[in-house]
Amino acid sequence: MPTRTYRICFLGFGNVNRTLLRLLEQKRGELNERYDLAWQLTGVASRRLGWIAAPQGLDAETIADGWKPGSANVRNSIEDWLGDARPDVLFEATSLNVANGQPAVDYLRAGLEHGAHVISANKGPVVHAFRELTALAGQKGKRYLFEAAVMDGAPIFSLFRENLPAVELHAFYGILNSTTNVILTGVEQGLSFRQSLGKAQEIGVAETDPSHDVEGWDAAVKVAALITVLMGEPFPPQRVEREGIGSLTGDAVRQARAGGRPYKLVCRARRSAGRIIASVKPEQVPATDPMAQISGTSSIITFETDIFPALTITETNPGVYTTAYGMLADFIRAVRTQA
Amino acid sequence: MPTRTYRICFLGFGNVNRTLLRLLEQKRGELNERYDLAWQLTGVASRRLGWIAAPQGLDAETIADGWKPGSANVRNSIEDWLGDARPDVLFEATSLNVANGQPAVDYLRAGLEHGAHVISANKGPVVHAFRELTALAGQKGKRYLFEAAVMDGAPIFSLFRENLPAVELHAFYGILNSTTNVILTGVEQGLSFRQSLGKAQEIGVAETDPSHDVEGWDAAVKVAALITVLMGEPFPPQRVEREGIGSLTGDAVRQARAGGRPYKLVCRARRSAGRIIASVKPEQVPATDPMAQISGTSSIITFETDIFPALTITETNPGVYTTAYGMLADFIRAVRTQA
């Protein structure tokens, strides 16, 4: 098979897409040899840079930190940008908007209309526009893939789509948020909630505004995304019963750990009598439960199905490159199975 | 897409293929609606039945326990059987031969030569003929798939093949044998090894001749299969450093559990300085290690890769229908991606 070169563009150029660019460079030889696949970066867009198109190609060194693109490369809209950068594959990693998934939904729609595969690390479009974007991708003979949206790059969506045909998912539960993991561990070790949060912010796990994580919204959006895709029922994050870790006291957290039943922010969803109910809330789990061992950036999910009484995926200590890998894997999937 | 009907044949008709037949019946509607896929059973072969071909089709009720096929259906060789039953898909679940994988390797070769996809629950051909059978399948535009050979129907081989492109596997470890799980648990609860084995035989987990499991051969063959396929290096089971649970005393097992570091028959493989080393042996694991929670028919495997520091799959309490499901999933995979 002759090697095909795909034009790729990045929408959002923070940690995830920057890491993806490094990973693409690092795996360039392997992509070529094993997948007959080459790539050329023709566009980057971010709040700081604007809509930058470079039909002749950009390289990683050119767009290192502090780069100021020439005005000849700046476009005024996503349409102009797509028209000039002409991506075959668009990697979207812009900010999450819990309320309506915008503007990412519009970006992905524009990418598909343009004729690109769209690969997204963003949970917002999954919970707000999964059906619409999937249908549009189907019409265009392209793919809308989003493996990196939940549990970093661990294969969850692709596992069900490709590896578990004809399986019926009854329920799932697990731990899907890092920030609360790190905060609870700090509190167990004697810090106050405020100190522990500060430490989580120092090591870059918690956001400057941590309320999204602490109040359980991040986990709730992940639960909603999993239900929407894997259980086949659109499920807004607002329908997830939600309680953050803010309701716990430091003493309660330390006593729970000392008593062998530590607190974790546990996600649950279950289909029961035709109705799906879901929750995110602090629960005490037995020390011997694998959930009790989940700390830092690690995550765990257990699926209960008609075939597997319980199938559990645990991802231990992933970094931002595992998220970036989720997008790389989607890239390979998209172009291998292209219509 | 119009529904296509595939002629299927069973080679070996013990627990696994009988369960597969029930599962195929049970999922008939779903296979039809979701995958445009129908099937007709045209042949069954086993030591007891001989080579039974029925070009007009057989149904599950006809071939229930105690069935004696009419002599008109009996063929004298696999070639005559394949020629009359004309399978599009051959499901092989005959006995494991650790030494050379025969006669299953010959059966699978004949199936591929005939033009069928071959789907096998048998570890023997994986460790003795993976490359040959995969190459032959490629030449014929068919698939040789064997998801059910290790960890029942849990997606392991398909996970790496389809979901983890461009990932480099450095090492894996886990618990892959049920019989030793069950025996060790019984001994921890106060039984002697002999009593605990008897109990495992009563509940149908241990074979009449348990030495294959107890001496670590079953686990060693699984390790060899995983290395051969996932690390891309043919690796005979004899190269796995192997120590069974027979070297342990009841007191040692009970003291280890009481001390919070129970014994488990742990499998390990690692590529180091270009060379793969592998072992199966009893190891004490910390009570908080997810491996310590693995009992009964459950199994666990952790993969260390260049992308994922650790990705763990845990399958809890599978039954024979999960093994059968592995073959069903391979069936869907094979016909969806047909050349």
XYZ file of C-alpha atoms in Angstrom:
678
model
C 0.000 0.000 0.000
C 1.435 3.411 -0.862
C 1.914 5.820 2.003
C -0.703 8.508 2.113
C -0.004 11.918 3.615
C -2.840 13.433 5.629
C -3.111 17.154 6.253
C -3.823 17.677 9.930
C -4.924 20.740 11.910
C -5.078 21.502 15.616
C -7.990 23.376 17.102
C -6.938 24.436 20.569
C -3.220 24.417 21.256
C -2.794 23.755 24.934
C -1.186 20.866 26.735
C -3.078 18.076 24.942
C -2.590 19.101 21.313
C 1.022 20.173 21.958
C 1.733 16.768 23.429
C -0.054 15.125 20.511
C 2.234 16.986 18.118
C 5.302 15.670 19.964
C 3.852 12.143 19.981
C 3.115 12.318 16.243
C 6.737 13.356 15.659
C 8.009 10.578 17.901
C 5.868 7.890 16.215
C 6.428 9.206 12.685
C 8.551 6.244 11.590
C 6.201 3.677 13.042
C 3.100 5.292 11.541
C 4.831 5.196 8.206
C 6.080 1.620 8.408
C 3.156 -0.067 10.129
C 0.214 1.999 8.915
C 1.441 3.514 5.616
C 0.507 6.820 7.093
C 2.227 10.193 6.960
C 1.029 13.618 8.078
C 1.646 17.285 7.520
C 0.519 20.039 9.882
C -1.236 22.777 7.897
C -3.124 24.699 10.542
C -3.252 25.633 14.210
C -5.904 27.658 15.951
C -6.100 28.900 19.509
C -7.301 31.881 21.473
C -3.742 33.240 21.603
C -2.687 32.510 18.019
C -5.936 33.057 16.132
C -6.786 31.014 13.006
C -3.381 30.131 11.544
C -3.299 28.377 8.181
C -0.088 27.312 6.444
C -0.930 25.237 3.357
C 2.795 24.543 2.832
C 3.101 23.029 6.292
C 4.337 23.970 9.734
C 6.769 22.068 11.867
C 6.877 21.508 15.591
C 9.949 23.666 16.073
C 8.428 26.597 14.231
C 5.432 26.687 16.508
C 7.273 26.262 19.797
C 6.324 28.403 22.783
C 6.220 32.117 22.128
C 5.806 31.800 18.357
C 4.140 34.774 16.662
C 2.749 33.782 13.274
C 3.123 36.184 10.346
C -0.018 38.059 9.409
C -0.085 36.291 6.031
C -1.075 33.131 7.880
C -3.893 34.591 9.938
C -7.471 33.868 8.848
C -10.621 35.509 10.133
C -12.959 32.582 10.636
C -12.989 28.832 10.975
C -14.445 28.587 7.454
C -11.563 30.552 5.912
C -9.125 28.582 8.036
C -10.513 25.200 6.940
C -10.665 26.415 3.341
C -6.950 27.264 3.315
C -5.524 24.620 5.653
C -7.723 21.929 4.039
C -7.372 19.351 6.855
C -8.067 15.679 6.262
C -8.076 15.315 10.026
C -8.999 17.942 12.614
C -7.824 17.454 16.220
C -10.061 19.404 18.595
C -8.977 20.033 22.188
C -10.605 23.305 23.187
C -12.164 24.095 26.574
C -15.125 22.187 27.949
C -18.425 24.000 28.096
C -20.695 21.949 30.364
C -23.845 23.922 29.561
C -24.030 23.371 25.809
C -20.688 22.102 24.469
C -20.096 25.275 22.469
C -18.198 26.484 20.528
C -16.655 23.006 20.126
C -19.858 21.533 18.678
C -19.878 24.200 15.952
C -16.170 23.627 15.270
C -16.634 19.883 14.871
C -19.666 20.389 12.653
C -17.659 22.784 10.450
C -14.784 20.274 10.268
C -17.094 17.475 9.148
C -18.882 19.729 6.646
C -15.465 20.574 5.242
C -14.798 16.836 4.797
C -12.327 16.160 7.605
C -12.366 13.379 10.167
C -12.867 15.103 13.514
C -11.052 13.786 16.561
C -11.911 15.405 19.830
C -10.669 15.226 23.422
C -13.703 17.222 24.490
C -16.566 15.772 26.552
C -18.903 18.693 25.819
C -19.783 17.710 22.245
C -20.236 14.075 23.305
C -22.943 14.911 25.832
C -24.574 17.619 23.749
C -24.240 16.502 20.134
C -23.133 12.855 19.913
C -26.015 11.757 17.699
C -25.949 14.788 15.448
C -22.176 14.715 14.882
C -22.118 10.944 14.407
C -24.922 11.164 11.845
C -23.195 14.017 10.013
C -19.908 12.075 9.972
C -21.771 9.099 8.509
C -23.258 11.255 5.742
C -19.830 12.602 4.881
C -18.123 9.195 5.013
C -15.908 10.495 7.839
C -15.492 9.665 11.519
C -16.261 11.581 14.703
C -14.084 9.943 17.367
C -13.435 11.022 20.966
C -11.553 8.272 22.837
C -9.557 10.869 24.778
C -12.681 12.454 26.292
C -12.973 9.965 29.177
C -10.169 8.112 31.028
C -7.457 9.805 28.965
C -6.361 7.504 26.176
C -7.560 4.224 27.664
C -9.722 2.351 25.170
C -13.280 2.638 26.493
C -15.483 3.885 23.663
C -13.525 1.880 21.081
C -13.645 -1.188 23.337
C -17.429 -1.309 23.162
C -17.627 -0.170 19.539
C -15.043 -2.591 18.183
C -14.357 -5.328 20.731
C -17.614 -6.036 22.479
C -20.166 -6.465 19.688
C -23.617 -7.656 20.718
C -22.968 -7.006 24.407
C -25.633 -5.331 26.513
C -24.367 -2.892 29.129
C -26.451 -2.972 32.294
C -24.385 -0.779 34.612
C -20.999 0.767 35.273
C -19.202 2.275 38.245
C -15.773 3.656 38.980
C -13.554 6.632 39.727
C -13.072 9.084 36.874
C -11.798 12.354 38.376
C -8.141 12.966 39.303
C -8.394 16.206 41.245
C -10.665 14.758 43.922
C -8.401 11.681 44.161
C -5.409 13.881 44.870
C -7.267 16.147 47.311
C -8.709 13.236 49.317
C -5.282 11.572 49.545
C -3.782 14.816 50.870
C -6.545 15.161 53.468
C -6.053 11.547 54.560
C -2.400 12.419 55.129
C -3.325 15.270 57.473
C -3.757 18.336 55.250
C -6.852 20.524 55.366
C -9.046 20.555 52.244
C -7.668 23.993 51.374
C -4.017 22.909 51.786
C -4.591 19.733 49.834
C -6.252 21.628 47.002
C -3.324 24.047 46.930
C -0.937 21.127 46.580
C -3.034 19.640 43.764
C -2.882 23.014 42.005
C 0.903 23.191 42.496
C 1.445 19.842 40.757
C -0.872 20.918 37.953
C -3.672 18.427 38.560
C -6.279 20.904 39.803
C -7.446 23.937 37.814
C -7.186 27.494 39.124
C -10.951 27.291 39.563
C -11.329 23.802 41.026
C -15.101 23.951 41.575
C -15.809 21.999 38.365
C -13.864 19.034 39.766
C -14.606 19.423 43.467
C -18.364 19.722 42.958
C -18.406 16.591 40.821
C -19.233 18.245 37.493
C -16.216 16.783 35.667
C -17.178 13.278 36.777
C -20.868 13.897 36.011
C -20.074 14.954 32.444
C -17.973 11.804 32.005
C -20.812 9.633 33.332
C -23.243 11.378 30.969
C -20.868 10.822 28.024
C -20.517 7.107 28.818
C -24.289 6.648 29.156
C -24.990 8.591 25.969
C -22.579 6.538 23.877
C -22.426 3.110 25.525
C -26.031 2.803 26.690
C -27.410 4.518 23.593
C -29.471 7.114 25.431
C -28.798 10.867 25.355
C -28.259 11.798 28.988
C -27.511 15.403 30.025
C -24.974 15.848 32.858
C -27.692 17.637 34.824
C -29.560 14.334 35.133
C -26.657 12.799 37.072
C -27.379 12.941 40.813
C -24.350 14.866 41.997
C -22.650 15.543 45.327
C -19.101 16.889 45.514
C -16.441 16.195 48.138
C -17.033 19.633 49.703
C -19.628 18.141 52.032
C -16.979 16.000 53.767
C -14.959 17.149 56.758
C -11.253 16.434 57.115
C -11.935 14.350 60.220
C -14.531 12.233 58.431
C -12.068 11.548 55.592
C -9.249 10.598 57.983
C -11.472 8.425 60.163
C -12.830 6.622 57.116
C -9.294 5.814 55.926
C -8.196 4.755 59.414
C -11.255 2.508 59.644
C -10.319 0.760 56.389
C -13.159 2.245 54.328
C -11.734 5.361 52.623
C -13.871 7.948 50.853
C -13.725 8.130 47.057
C -15.762 10.185 44.602
C -17.586 7.244 43.012
C -19.461 7.370 39.698
C -22.376 5.015 39.089
C -24.920 4.383 36.340
C -27.468 1.596 36.053
C -30.320 0.715 33.759
C -33.173 -0.550 35.872
C -36.713 -1.260 34.694
C -35.925 0.523 31.423
C -34.738 3.700 33.133
C -31.154 4.833 33.647
C -30.167 6.339 36.958
C -26.730 7.794 37.597
C -24.841 9.388 40.433
C -21.524 10.947 41.390
C -20.956 11.183 45.113
C -18.470 10.461 47.915
C -18.756 6.842 49.036
C -16.776 4.772 51.495
C -15.222 1.776 49.771
C -13.599 -1.269 51.453
C -9.780 -1.128 51.523
C -9.664 -4.386 49.537
C -11.843 -2.934 46.737
C -9.622 -2.019 43.771
C -11.329 1.409 43.863
C -9.611 2.067 47.215
C -6.200 1.834 45.483
C -7.010 4.496 42.898
C -5.028 7.652 43.572
C -3.471 10.565 41.698
C -4.294 10.564 37.994
C -5.300 6.887 37.992
C -8.839 5.871 37.145
C -10.964 2.738 37.132
C -14.239 1.621 35.610
C -16.195 -1.608 35.969
C -18.791 -2.631 33.412
C -21.605 -5.058 34.200
C -23.017 -6.660 31.072
C -25.169 -9.586 29.969
C -21.984 -11.491 29.073
C -19.388 -10.294 31.576
C -20.603 -10.203 35.179
C -17.891 -7.576 35.633
C -15.162 -6.335 33.319
C -12.860 -3.728 34.826
C -10.389 -1.368 33.168
C -7.815 0.321 35.397
C -5.476 2.999 34.112
C -2.597 3.689 36.470
C -0.687 6.984 36.547
C -1.430 8.245 33.030
C 0.094 11.533 31.897
C -1.029 14.057 29.323
C 0.660 11.899 26.654
C -1.885 9.128 27.291
C -4.651 11.610 26.474
C -2.733 12.641 23.372
C -2.327 8.953 22.517
C -6.107 8.531 22.607
C -6.270 11.072 19.765
C -3.413 9.416 17.882
C -5.185 6.044 18.105
C -8.395 7.662 16.812
C -6.400 9.106 13.894
C -5.156 5.653 12.909
C -8.653 4.181 13.335
C -10.268 6.909 11.269
C -7.982 6.615 8.277
C -7.802 2.794 8.352
C -11.558 2.386 8.208
C -12.222 5.305 5.895
C -15.242 4.909 3.650
C -27.218 -3.949 3.678
C -28.876 -7.289 2.891
C -28.580 -9.978 5.528
C -26.084 -12.626 4.657
C -26.394 -16.181 5.963
C -23.136 -17.857 6.947
C -22.777 -21.610 7.120
C -21.064 -22.480 10.400
C -19.493 -25.705 11.675
C -18.341 -26.817 15.114
C -15.153 -28.776 15.540
C -15.215 -30.187 19.047
C -18.601 -30.289 20.728
C -17.973 -29.999 24.438
C -18.969 -27.306 26.863
C -17.619 -24.333 24.911
C -19.118 -25.004 21.481
C -22.431 -26.190 22.988
C -22.639 -22.945 24.920
C -21.706 -21.009 21.786
C -24.600 -22.660 19.958
C -27.009 -21.558 22.702
C -25.564 -18.037 22.653
C -25.902 -17.848 18.859
C -29.562 -18.857 19.198
C -30.110 -16.340 21.961
C -28.489 -13.466 20.027
C -30.015 -14.439 16.670
C -32.323 -11.425 16.509
C -29.627 -8.982 17.501
C -27.079 -10.396 15.037
C -29.662 -10.002 12.335
C -30.761 -6.484 13.229
C -27.452 -4.933 14.232
C -24.978 -6.811 12.054
C -27.097 -8.033 9.070
C -25.842 -11.454 9.910
C -27.588 -14.823 9.941
C -26.165 -18.321 10.370
C -26.984 -21.926 9.627
C -25.278 -24.877 11.322
C -24.188 -27.391 8.664
C -21.659 -29.528 10.491
C -20.538 -30.812 13.878
C -17.534 -32.972 14.603
C -16.379 -34.542 17.830
C -14.716 -37.693 19.096
C -18.125 -39.083 20.078
C -20.128 -38.042 16.987
C -17.527 -38.356 14.248
C -17.556 -36.007 11.222
C -21.221 -35.018 10.852
C -22.202 -32.954 7.819
C -25.754 -31.757 7.159
C -25.764 -29.401 4.177
C -29.501 -28.681 4.770
C -28.796 -27.537 8.303
C -29.043 -28.821 11.863
C -30.770 -27.149 14.755
C -29.822 -26.957 18.387
C -32.671 -29.196 19.498
C -31.763 -31.912 17.024
C -28.265 -32.202 18.371
C -29.118 -32.118 22.072
C -27.408 -34.544 24.470
C -27.542 -38.167 23.422
C -28.202 -37.453 19.741
C -27.103 -40.254 17.374
C -26.693 -38.917 13.844
C -27.896 -41.017 10.922
C -25.153 -42.752 8.964
C -26.026 -40.680 5.896
C -24.501 -37.694 7.682
C -21.235 -39.301 8.737
C -18.093 -38.449 6.759
C -14.733 -40.170 6.965
C -12.300 -37.285 7.088
C -12.120 -33.564 7.766
C -11.694 -32.975 4.020
C -14.932 -34.813 3.146
C -16.649 -33.083 6.050
C -15.555 -29.597 4.937
C -16.439 -30.448 1.357
C -20.026 -31.337 2.259
C -20.700 -28.961 5.154
C -18.999 -26.086 3.270
C -18.529 -23.823 6.294
C -17.983 -20.095 5.897
C -16.912 -20.092 9.528
C -15.346 -22.941 11.500
C -15.464 -22.821 15.319
C -12.700 -24.958 16.776
C -12.742 -25.944 20.462
C -10.941 -29.283 20.645
C -8.528 -30.373 23.370
C -5.277 -28.574 24.050
C -2.075 -30.346 23.108
C 0.752 -28.485 24.837
C 3.533 -30.337 22.993
C 2.670 -29.420 19.401
C -0.891 -28.072 19.193
C -2.066 -31.054 17.118
C -4.431 -32.083 15.679
C -5.986 -28.624 16.052
C -3.284 -26.973 13.930
C -4.070 -29.350 11.059
C -7.805 -28.763 11.483
C -7.417 -24.994 11.336
C -5.123 -25.250 8.318
C -7.696 -27.435 6.549
C -10.465 -24.977 7.418
C -8.524 -22.050 5.977
C -7.540 -24.022 2.865
C -11.218 -24.776 2.392
C -11.937 -21.022 2.505
C -13.506 -20.650 5.941
C -12.726 -18.133 8.651
C -11.336 -20.159 11.555
C -12.224 -19.151 15.096
C -10.509 -21.076 17.832
C -10.701 -21.247 21.621
C -7.516 -23.320 21.610
C -4.187 -22.027 22.938
C -2.170 -24.821 21.301
C -2.313 -23.507 17.736
C -1.525 -19.975 18.973
C 1.760 -21.012 20.561
C 2.712 -23.505 17.847
C 1.399 -22.037 14.595
C 0.332 -18.409 15.046
C 2.498 -17.060 12.239
C 1.762 -19.862 9.810
C -2.012 -19.779 10.324
C -2.144 -15.977 10.238
C -0.166 -15.923 6.994
C -2.366 -18.610 5.447
C -5.504 -16.716 6.498
C -4.087 -13.591 4.870
C -3.446 -15.444 1.602
C -7.011 -16.752 1.596
C -8.570 -13.402 2.535
C -9.923 -14.987 5.718
C -9.303 -14.528 9.429
C -7.697 -16.721 12.083
C -9.024 -15.380 15.405
C -8.673 -16.801 18.922
C -9.920 -14.268 21.488
C -11.334 -17.061 23.654
C -7.928 -18.746 24.078
C -6.814 -16.545 26.988
C -8.973 -14.920 29.713
C -12.169 -16.431 28.349
C -13.965 -13.897 26.178
C -12.359 -10.760 27.601
C -10.940 -8.628 24.806
C -7.166 -8.987 25.056
C -5.860 -9.925 21.616
C -8.421 -7.712 19.892
C -7.628 -4.882 22.307
C -4.048 -4.692 21.108
C -4.868 -5.461 17.477
C -7.692 -2.960 17.125
C -7.618 -0.503 20.012
C -3.998 0.095 20.853
C -2.305 0.833 17.528
C 1.318 1.964 17.667
C 1.701 0.954 21.310
C 4.823 -0.876 22.422
C 4.288 -3.587 25.033
C 7.173 -3.785 27.498
C 5.796 -6.214 30.073
C 2.710 -7.857 31.495
C 1.772 -9.682 34.694
C -1.324 -11.173 36.206
C -3.285 -14.230 37.244
C -4.583 -16.399 34.414
C -5.430 -19.829 35.891
C -8.695 -20.564 37.730
C -7.947 -23.984 39.200
C -5.008 -22.777 41.275
C -7.075 -19.761 42.428
C -9.775 -22.069 43.718
C -7.337 -24.529 45.320
C -5.370 -21.792 47.109
C -8.575 -20.218 48.444
C -9.688 -23.608 49.821
C -6.315 -24.148 51.493
C -6.444 -20.652 53.028
C -9.813 -21.644 54.504
C -8.274 -24.691 56.215
C -8.543 -27.507 53.685
C -5.573 -29.665 52.708
C -4.337 -29.369 49.111
C -5.943 -32.731 48.354
C -9.322 -31.740 49.858
C -9.280 -28.364 48.143
C -8.486 -29.969 44.791
C -11.359 -32.418 45.326
C -13.706 -29.511 45.905
C -12.450 -27.727 42.779
C -13.117 -30.918 40.810
C -16.620 -31.189 42.308
C -17.581 -27.702 41.126
C -16.157 -28.483 37.702
C -13.270 -26.011 37.742
C -10.446 -28.563 37.966
C -9.917 -31.375 35.450
C -9.831 -35.059 36.442
C -6.093 -34.856 35.840
C -5.279 -31.504 37.457
C -1.516 -31.630 36.916
C -1.702 -29.379 33.829
C -3.152 -26.589 35.991
C -1.411 -27.328 39.289
C 2.058 -27.512 37.733
C 1.541 -24.177 35.981
C 1.384 -25.497 32.414
C -1.994 -23.922 31.646
C -0.719 -20.528 32.781
C 2.610 -21.011 30.964
C 0.837 -21.729 27.668
C -1.263 -18.573 28.127
C 1.860 -16.512 28.824
C 3.521 -17.979 25.732
C 0.436 -17.172 23.623
C 0.357 -13.566 24.839
C 4.082 -13.083 24.168
C 3.843 -14.700 20.728
C 0.976 -12.488 19.599
C 1.347 -9.240 21.545
C 5.127 -9.003 21.686
C 5.581 -10.392 18.176
C 8.027 -13.130 19.114
C 7.298 -16.857 18.865
C 7.789 -18.146 22.396
C 7.318 -21.838 23.254
C 5.650 -22.585 26.625
C 8.779 -24.532 27.574
C 10.709 -21.243 27.679
C 8.476 -19.945 30.479
C 10.200 -20.434 33.836
C 7.592 -22.512 35.619
C 6.874 -23.506 39.203
C 3.498 -24.933 40.253
C 1.685 -24.531 43.544
C 2.644 -28.088 44.559
C 5.815 -26.794 46.209
C 3.770 -24.858 48.812
C 2.644 -26.318 52.126
C -0.806 -25.697 53.582
C 0.740 -23.895 56.538
C 2.763 -21.586 54.310
C -0.381 -20.668 52.348
C -2.410 -19.986 55.500
C 0.357 -18.007 57.193
C 0.835 -15.906 54.061
C -2.873 -15.007 53.985
C -2.948 -14.326 57.723
C 0.098 -12.078 57.314
C -1.684 -10.032 54.637
C 0.442 -11.263 51.732
C -1.430 -14.223 50.207
C 0.089 -16.601 47.665
C -1.101 -16.421 44.066
C 0.143 -18.203 40.951
C 1.483 -15.105 39.208
C 2.372 -14.885 35.510
C 5.038 -12.445 34.347
C 6.723 -11.511 31.078
C 9.127 -8.683 30.360
C 11.249 -7.538 27.457
C 14.583 -6.463 28.808
C 17.678 -5.596 26.782
C 16.002 -7.062 23.700
C 15.287 -10.402 25.346
C 11.958 -11.625 26.724
C 11.905 -13.451 30.022
C 8.762 -15.005 31.427
C 7.709 -16.889 34.523
C 4.770 -18.583 36.204
C 5.242 -19.172 39.904
C 3.659 -18.752 43.341
C 4.285 -15.264 44.682
C 3.103 -13.465 47.787
C 1.162 -10.335 46.842
C 0.127 -7.498 49.193
C -3.529 -7.685 50.305
C -4.141 -4.256 48.772
C -2.864 -5.403 45.351
C -5.841 -6.058 43.031
C -4.220 -9.453 42.321
C -4.943 -10.457 45.935
C -8.697 -10.101 45.258
C -8.675 -12.497 42.302
C -10.430 -15.727 43.189
C -12.497 -18.461 41.561
C -12.721 -18.102 37.774
C -11.699 -14.428 37.839
C -8.521 -13.291 36.165
C -6.435 -10.138 35.858
C -3.710 -8.838 33.611
C -1.695 -5.634 33.713
C 0.121 -4.330 30.650
C 3.089 -1.960 30.857
C 3.590 -0.038 27.631
C 5.389 3.001 26.262
C 2.111 4.951 26.473
C 0.302 3.484 29.465
C 2.471 3.063 32.585
C -0.063 0.359 33.506
C -3.350 -0.677 31.924
C -5.179 -3.453 33.758
C -8.047 -5.674 32.627
C -9.924 -7.604 35.299
C -12.555 -10.170 34.456
C -14.681 -11.128 37.445
C -16.539 -14.451 37.734
C -16.814 -15.353 34.049
C -18.643 -18.525 33.072
C -18.317 -20.774 30.033
C -20.656 -18.396 28.163
C -17.986 -15.672 28.346
C -15.586 -18.025 26.559
C -18.314 -18.772 24.016
C -18.886 -15.031 23.672
C -15.214 -14.575 22.748
C -15.881 -16.820 19.756
C -19.127 -15.033 18.885
C -17.322 -11.673 18.940
C -14.616 -13.122 16.667
C -17.358 -14.307 14.288
C -18.776 -10.780 14.020
C -15.269 -9.318 13.623
C -14.335 -11.820 10.924
C -17.345 -11.254 8.722
C -17.448 -7.472 9.207
C -13.867 -6.999 8.071
C -13.930 -9.666 5.380
C -11.645 -9.023 2.442
